Tab-separated table of N, CA and C in Angstrom:
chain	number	residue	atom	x	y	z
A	1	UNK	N	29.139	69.944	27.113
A	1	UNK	CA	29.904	68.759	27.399
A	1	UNK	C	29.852	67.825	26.193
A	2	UNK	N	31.112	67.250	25.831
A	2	UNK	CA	31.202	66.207	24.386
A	2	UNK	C	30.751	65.116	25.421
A	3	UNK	N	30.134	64.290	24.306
A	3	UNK	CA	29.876	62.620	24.227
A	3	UNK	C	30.924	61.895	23.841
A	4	UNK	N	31.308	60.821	24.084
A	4	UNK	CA	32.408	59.950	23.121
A	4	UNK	C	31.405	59.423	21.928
A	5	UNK	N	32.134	59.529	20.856
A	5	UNK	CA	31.195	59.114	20.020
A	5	UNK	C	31.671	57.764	19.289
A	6	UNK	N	30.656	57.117	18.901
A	6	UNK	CA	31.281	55.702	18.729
A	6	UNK	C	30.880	55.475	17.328
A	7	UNK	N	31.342	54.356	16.479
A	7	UNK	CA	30.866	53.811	15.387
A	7	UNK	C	29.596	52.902	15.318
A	8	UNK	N	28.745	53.060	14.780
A	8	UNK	CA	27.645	52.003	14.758
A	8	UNK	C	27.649	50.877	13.479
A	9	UNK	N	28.509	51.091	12.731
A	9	UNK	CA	28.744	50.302	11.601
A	9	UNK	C	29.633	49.232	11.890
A	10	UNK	N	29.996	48.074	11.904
A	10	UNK	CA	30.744	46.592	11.865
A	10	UNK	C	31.540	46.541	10.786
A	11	UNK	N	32.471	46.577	10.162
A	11	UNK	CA	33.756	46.001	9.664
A	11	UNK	C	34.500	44.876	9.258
A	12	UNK	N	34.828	44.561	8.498
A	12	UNK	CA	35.378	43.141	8.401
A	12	UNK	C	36.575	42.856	9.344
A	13	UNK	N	37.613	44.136	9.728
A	13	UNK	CA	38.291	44.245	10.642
A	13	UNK	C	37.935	44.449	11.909
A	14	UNK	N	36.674	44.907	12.158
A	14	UNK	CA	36.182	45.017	13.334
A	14	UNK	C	36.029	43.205	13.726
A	15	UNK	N	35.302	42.419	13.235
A	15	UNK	CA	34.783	41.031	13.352
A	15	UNK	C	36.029	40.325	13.274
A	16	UNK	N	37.159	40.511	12.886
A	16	UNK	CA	38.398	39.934	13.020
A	16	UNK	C	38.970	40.426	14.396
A	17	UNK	N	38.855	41.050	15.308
A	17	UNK	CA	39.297	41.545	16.924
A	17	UNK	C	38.247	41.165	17.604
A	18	UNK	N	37.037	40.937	17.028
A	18	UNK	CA	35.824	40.373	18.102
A	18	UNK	C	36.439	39.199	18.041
A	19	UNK	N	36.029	38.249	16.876
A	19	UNK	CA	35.895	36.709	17.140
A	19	UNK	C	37.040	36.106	16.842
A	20	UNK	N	38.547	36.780	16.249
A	20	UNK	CA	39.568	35.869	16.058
A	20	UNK	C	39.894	35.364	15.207
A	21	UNK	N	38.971	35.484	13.880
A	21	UNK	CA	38.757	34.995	12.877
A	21	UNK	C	39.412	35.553	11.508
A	22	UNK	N	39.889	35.118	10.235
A	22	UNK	CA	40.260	35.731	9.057
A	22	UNK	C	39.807	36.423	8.833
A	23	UNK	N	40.336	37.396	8.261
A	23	UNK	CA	39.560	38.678	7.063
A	23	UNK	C	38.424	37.877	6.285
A	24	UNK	N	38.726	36.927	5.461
A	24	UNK	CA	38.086	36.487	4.803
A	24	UNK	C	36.944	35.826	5.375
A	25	UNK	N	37.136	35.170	6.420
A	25	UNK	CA	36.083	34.644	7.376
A	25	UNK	C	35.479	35.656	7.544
A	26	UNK	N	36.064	36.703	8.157
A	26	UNK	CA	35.006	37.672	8.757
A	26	UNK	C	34.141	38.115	7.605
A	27	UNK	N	34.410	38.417	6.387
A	27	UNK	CA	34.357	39.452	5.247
A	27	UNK	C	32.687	38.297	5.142
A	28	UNK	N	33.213	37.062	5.095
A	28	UNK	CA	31.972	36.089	5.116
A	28	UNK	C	31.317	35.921	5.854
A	29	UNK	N	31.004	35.938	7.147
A	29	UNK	CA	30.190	36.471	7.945
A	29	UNK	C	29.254	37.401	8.234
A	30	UNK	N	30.237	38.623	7.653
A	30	UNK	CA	28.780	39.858	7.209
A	30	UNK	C	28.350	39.634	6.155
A	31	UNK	N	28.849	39.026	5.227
A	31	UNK	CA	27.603	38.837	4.043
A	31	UNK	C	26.287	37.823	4.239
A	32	UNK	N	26.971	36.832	5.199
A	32	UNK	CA	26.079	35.595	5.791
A	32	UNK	C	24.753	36.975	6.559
A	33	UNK	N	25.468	37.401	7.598
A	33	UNK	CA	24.432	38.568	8.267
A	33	UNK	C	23.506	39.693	7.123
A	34	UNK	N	24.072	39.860	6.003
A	34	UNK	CA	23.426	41.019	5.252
A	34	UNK	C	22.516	39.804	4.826
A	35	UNK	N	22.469	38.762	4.451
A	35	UNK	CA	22.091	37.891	4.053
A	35	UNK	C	20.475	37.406	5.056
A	36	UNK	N	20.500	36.887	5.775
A	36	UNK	CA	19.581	37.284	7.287
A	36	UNK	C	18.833	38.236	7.564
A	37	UNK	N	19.793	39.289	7.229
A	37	UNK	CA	18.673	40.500	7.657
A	37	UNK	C	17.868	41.069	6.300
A	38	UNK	N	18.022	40.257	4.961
A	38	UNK	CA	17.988	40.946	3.500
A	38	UNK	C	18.263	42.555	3.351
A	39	UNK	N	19.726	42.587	3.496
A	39	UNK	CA	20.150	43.811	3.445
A	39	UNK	C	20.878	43.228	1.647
A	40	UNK	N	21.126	44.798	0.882
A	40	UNK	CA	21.125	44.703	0.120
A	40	UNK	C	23.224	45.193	0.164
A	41	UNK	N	24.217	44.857	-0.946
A	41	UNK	CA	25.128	45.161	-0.749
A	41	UNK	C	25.766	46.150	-0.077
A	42	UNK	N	25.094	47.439	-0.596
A	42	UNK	CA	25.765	48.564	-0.334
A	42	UNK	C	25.013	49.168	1.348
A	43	UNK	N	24.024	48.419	2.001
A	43	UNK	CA	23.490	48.510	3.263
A	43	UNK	C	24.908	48.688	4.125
A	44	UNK	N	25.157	49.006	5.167
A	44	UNK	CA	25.862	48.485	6.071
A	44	UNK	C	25.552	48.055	7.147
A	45	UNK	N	26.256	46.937	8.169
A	45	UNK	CA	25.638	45.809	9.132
A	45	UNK	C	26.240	47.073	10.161
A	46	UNK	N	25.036	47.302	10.874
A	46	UNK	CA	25.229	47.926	12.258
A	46	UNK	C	25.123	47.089	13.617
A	47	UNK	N	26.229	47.330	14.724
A	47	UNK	CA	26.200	47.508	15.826
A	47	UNK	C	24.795	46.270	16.262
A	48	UNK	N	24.108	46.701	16.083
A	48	UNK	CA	22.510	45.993	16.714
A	48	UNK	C	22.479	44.853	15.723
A	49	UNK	N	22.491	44.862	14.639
A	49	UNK	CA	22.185	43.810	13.487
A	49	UNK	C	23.725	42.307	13.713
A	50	UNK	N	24.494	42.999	14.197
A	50	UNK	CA	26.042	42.352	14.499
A	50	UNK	C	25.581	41.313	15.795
A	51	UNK	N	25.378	42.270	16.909
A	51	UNK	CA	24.911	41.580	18.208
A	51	UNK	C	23.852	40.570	18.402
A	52	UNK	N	22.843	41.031	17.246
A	52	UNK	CA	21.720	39.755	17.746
A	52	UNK	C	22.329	38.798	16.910
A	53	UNK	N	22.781	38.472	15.359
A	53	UNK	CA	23.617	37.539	14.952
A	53	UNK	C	24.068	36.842	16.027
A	54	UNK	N	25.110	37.187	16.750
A	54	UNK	CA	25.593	36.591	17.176
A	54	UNK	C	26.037	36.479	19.028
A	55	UNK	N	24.478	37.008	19.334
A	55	UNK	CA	24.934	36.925	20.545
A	55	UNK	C	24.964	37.108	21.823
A	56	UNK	N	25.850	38.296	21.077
A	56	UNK	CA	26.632	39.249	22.154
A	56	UNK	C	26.056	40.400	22.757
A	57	UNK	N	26.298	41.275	23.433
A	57	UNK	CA	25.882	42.194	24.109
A	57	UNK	C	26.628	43.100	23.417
A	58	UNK	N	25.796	44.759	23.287
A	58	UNK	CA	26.521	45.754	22.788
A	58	UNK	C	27.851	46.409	23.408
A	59	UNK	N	27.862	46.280	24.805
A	59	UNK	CA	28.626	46.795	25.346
A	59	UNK	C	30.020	45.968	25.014
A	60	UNK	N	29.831	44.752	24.662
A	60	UNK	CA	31.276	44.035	24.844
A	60	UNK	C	31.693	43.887	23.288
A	61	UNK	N	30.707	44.381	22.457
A	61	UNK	CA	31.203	44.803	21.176
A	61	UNK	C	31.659	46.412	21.089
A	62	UNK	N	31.138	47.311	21.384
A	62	UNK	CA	31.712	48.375	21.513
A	62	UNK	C	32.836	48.398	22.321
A	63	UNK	N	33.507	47.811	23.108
A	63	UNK	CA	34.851	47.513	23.638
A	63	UNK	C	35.724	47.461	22.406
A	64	UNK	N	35.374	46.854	21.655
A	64	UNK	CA	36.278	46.567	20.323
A	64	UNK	C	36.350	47.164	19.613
A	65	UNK	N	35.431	48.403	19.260
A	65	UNK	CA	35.534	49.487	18.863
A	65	UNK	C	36.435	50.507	19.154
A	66	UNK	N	36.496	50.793	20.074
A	66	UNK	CA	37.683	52.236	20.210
A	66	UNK	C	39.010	52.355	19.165
């Protein structure tokens, strides 16, 4: 039996369908978050690192995913 499989990585386009916000806003936001978590550029902001930022619950971020 398949799983649905989902993305665990965050997006600058992903954070623009969550919160409503510009590309550019968003694009600034994960750097604000890589920033927080001292992730280094080429890191990418996952799923878990996205949600406690800001919040939310995984499930209602993975909604925005598909």
């Amino acid at each position: 039996m398949k799983t649905k499989e989902t993305r665990i990585c965050i997006y600058p386009k992903d954070v623009m369908r969550i919160t409503g916000k510009s590309y550019r806003q968003s694009l600034r936001m994960l750097h604000q978050i890589k920033k927080v978590y001292d992730k280094s550029a080429h890191q990418p902001i996952s799923v878990t690192d996205f949600c406690s930022y800001t919040r939310l619950t995984q499930e209602e971020v993975i909604k925005f995913l598909d």
